[in-house]
Amino acid sequence: MPEAPRATASGGIAYITVTDAAGRVLFRRAATPNEVDDALRSADSAQTEGEAAMDRIAYERLLGEINSMTGVESIDAPILKGDTP
């Protein structure tokens, strides 16, 4: 997986910014290298988890579509007498 770039559009300095509900900046300061590293790790983790969730959703939808076409309610449903395996 590619790593996120360390520089920002503001000339390579990352900032910690606190805003109110209206988006007004209440506080802003330069982030420490550790804060930047933590933020990048969190972003990478969130991306990985988001991609895994989207993969699960796609699989479940595909399985649902296949089951609706074949009439199978569950992959674990027992085969009943007269059913074709």
PDB file of C-alpha atoms in Angstrom:
ATOM      1  CA  MET A   1       0.000   0.000   0.000  1.00  0.00           C
ATOM      2  CA  PRO A   2       1.421   3.423  -0.889  1.00  0.00           C
ATOM      3  CA  GLU A   3       2.243   5.723   1.980  1.00  0.00           C
ATOM      4  CA  ALA A   4       0.547   9.087   2.362  1.00  0.00           C
ATOM      5  CA  PRO A   5       2.762  12.061   1.569  1.00  0.00           C
ATOM      6  CA  ARG A   6       4.158  13.874   4.587  1.00  0.00           C
ATOM      7  CA  ALA A   7       3.974  17.374   3.077  1.00  0.00           C
ATOM      8  CA  THR A   8       0.804  19.449   2.921  1.00  0.00           C
ATOM      9  CA  ALA A   9      -0.266  22.241   0.632  1.00  0.00           C
ATOM     10  CA  SER A  10       0.800  24.713   3.302  1.00  0.00           C
ATOM     11  CA  GLY A  11       4.492  24.216   2.633  1.00  0.00           C
ATOM     12  CA  GLY A  12       5.100  20.954   4.461  1.00  0.00           C
ATOM     13  CA  ILE A  13       3.705  21.978   7.842  1.00  0.00           C
ATOM     14  CA  ALA A  14       0.744  20.050   9.249  1.00  0.00           C
ATOM     15  CA  TYR A  15      -1.587  21.826  11.652  1.00  0.00           C
ATOM     16  CA  ILE A  16      -3.829  20.868  14.555  1.00  0.00           C
ATOM     17  CA  THR A  17      -6.982  22.909  14.116  1.00  0.00           C
ATOM     18  CA  VAL A  18      -9.958  23.151  16.478  1.00  0.00           C
ATOM     19  CA  THR A  19     -13.198  24.571  15.076  1.00  0.00           C
ATOM     20  CA  ASP A  20     -16.663  25.191  16.426  1.00  0.00           C
ATOM     21  CA  ALA A  21     -19.862  23.737  14.916  1.00  0.00           C
ATOM     22  CA  ALA A  22     -20.045  26.620  12.428  1.00  0.00           C
ATOM     23  CA  GLY A  23     -16.531  25.885  11.169  1.00  0.00           C
ATOM     24  CA  ARG A  24     -14.877  28.917  12.742  1.00  0.00           C
ATOM     25  CA  VAL A  25     -11.268  28.307  13.762  1.00  0.00           C
ATOM     26  CA  LEU A  26     -10.897  28.510  17.519  1.00  0.00           C
ATOM     27  CA  PHE A  27      -7.320  27.281  17.825  1.00  0.00           C
ATOM     28  CA  ARG A  28      -4.528  26.325  15.437  1.00  0.00           C
ATOM     29  CA  ARG A  29      -0.942  25.227  15.946  1.00  0.00           C
ATOM     30  CA  ALA A  30       1.743  23.284  14.126  1.00  0.00           C
ATOM     31  CA  ALA A  31       1.481  19.513  14.649  1.00  0.00           C
ATOM     32  CA  THR A  32       4.379  17.603  16.129  1.00  0.00           C
ATOM     33  CA  PRO A  33       5.999  14.809  14.085  1.00  0.00           C
ATOM     34  CA  ASN A  34       4.414  12.241  16.435  1.00  0.00           C
ATOM     35  CA  GLU A  35       0.958  13.742  15.885  1.00  0.00           C
ATOM     36  CA  VAL A  36       1.481  13.613  12.122  1.00  0.00           C
ATOM     37  CA  ASP A  37       2.582   9.963  12.332  1.00  0.00           C
ATOM     38  CA  ASP A  38      -0.446   9.098  14.494  1.00  0.00           C
ATOM     39  CA  ALA A  39      -2.794  10.846  12.082  1.00  0.00           C
ATOM     40  CA  LEU A  40      -1.300   9.033   9.089  1.00  0.00           C
ATOM     41  CA  ARG A  41      -1.570   5.661  10.851  1.00  0.00           C
ATOM     42  CA  SER A  42      -5.192   6.391  11.742  1.00  0.00           C
ATOM     43  CA  ALA A  43      -5.973   7.393   8.164  1.00  0.00           C
ATOM     44  CA  ASP A  44      -4.344   4.226   6.782  1.00  0.00           C
ATOM     45  CA  SER A  45      -6.252   2.084   9.279  1.00  0.00           C
ATOM     46  CA  ALA A  46      -9.545   3.798   8.455  1.00  0.00           C
ATOM     47  CA  GLN A  47      -8.964   3.279   4.735  1.00  0.00           C
ATOM     48  CA  THR A  48      -8.173  -0.429   5.226  1.00  0.00           C
ATOM     49  CA  GLU A  49     -11.235  -0.938   7.429  1.00  0.00           C
ATOM     50  CA  GLY A  50     -13.446   0.966   4.989  1.00  0.00           C
ATOM     51  CA  GLU A  51     -12.264  -1.114   2.041  1.00  0.00           C
ATOM     52  CA  ALA A  52     -12.863  -4.335   4.006  1.00  0.00           C
ATOM     53  CA  ALA A  53     -16.392  -3.195   4.884  1.00  0.00           C
ATOM     54  CA  MET A  54     -17.137  -2.367   1.246  1.00  0.00           C
ATOM     55  CA  ASP A  55     -15.831  -5.810   0.205  1.00  0.00           C
ATOM     56  CA  ARG A  56     -18.129  -7.500   2.773  1.00  0.00           C
ATOM     57  CA  ILE A  57     -21.125  -5.480   1.576  1.00  0.00           C
ATOM     58  CA  ALA A  58     -20.403  -6.318  -2.061  1.00  0.00           C
ATOM     59  CA  TYR A  59     -20.033 -10.026  -1.213  1.00  0.00           C
ATOM     60  CA  GLU A  60     -23.295 -10.076   0.770  1.00  0.00           C
ATOM     61  CA  ARG A  61     -25.175  -8.318  -2.046  1.00  0.00           C
ATOM     62  CA  LEU A  62     -23.753 -10.678  -4.654  1.00  0.00           C
ATOM     63  CA  LEU A  63     -24.610 -13.689  -2.517  1.00  0.00           C
ATOM     64  CA  GLY A  64     -28.134 -12.314  -2.042  1.00  0.00           C
ATOM     65  CA  GLU A  65     -28.573 -11.851  -5.794  1.00  0.00           C
ATOM     66  CA  ILE A  66     -27.316 -15.369  -6.506  1.00  0.00           C
ATOM     67  CA  ASN A  67     -29.583 -16.836  -3.844  1.00  0.00           C
ATOM     68  CA  SER A  68     -32.613 -14.959  -5.167  1.00  0.00           C
ATOM     69  CA  MET A  69     -31.968 -16.375  -8.661  1.00  0.00           C
ATOM     70  CA  THR A  70     -31.493 -19.940  -7.418  1.00  0.00           C
ATOM     71  CA  GLY A  71     -34.132 -19.893  -4.685  1.00  0.00           C
ATOM     72  CA  VAL A  72     -31.585 -20.805  -2.008  1.00  0.00           C
ATOM     73  CA  GLU A  73     -32.311 -18.987   1.239  1.00  0.00           C
ATOM     74  CA  SER A  74     -29.041 -19.782   2.955  1.00  0.00           C
ATOM     75  CA  ILE A  75     -25.761 -21.351   1.921  1.00  0.00           C
ATOM     76  CA  ASP A  76     -26.052 -23.434   5.092  1.00  0.00           C
ATOM     77  CA  ALA A  77     -29.634 -24.593   4.462  1.00  0.00           C
ATOM     78  CA  PRO A  78     -29.946 -28.388   4.504  1.00  0.00           C
ATOM     79  CA  ILE A  79     -30.757 -30.159   1.269  1.00  0.00           C
ATOM     80  CA  LEU A  80     -34.298 -31.508   1.551  1.00  0.00           C
ATOM     81  CA  LYS A  81     -35.588 -34.711  -0.015  1.00  0.00           C
ATOM     82  CA  GLY A  82     -36.315 -33.992  -3.648  1.00  0.00           C
ATOM     83  CA  ASP A  83     -33.877 -31.082  -3.882  1.00  0.00           C
ATOM     84  CA  THR A  84     -31.162 -31.287  -6.495  1.00  0.00           C
ATOM     85  CA  PRO A  85     -27.706 -30.856  -4.964  1.00  0.00           C
TER      86      PRO A  85
END
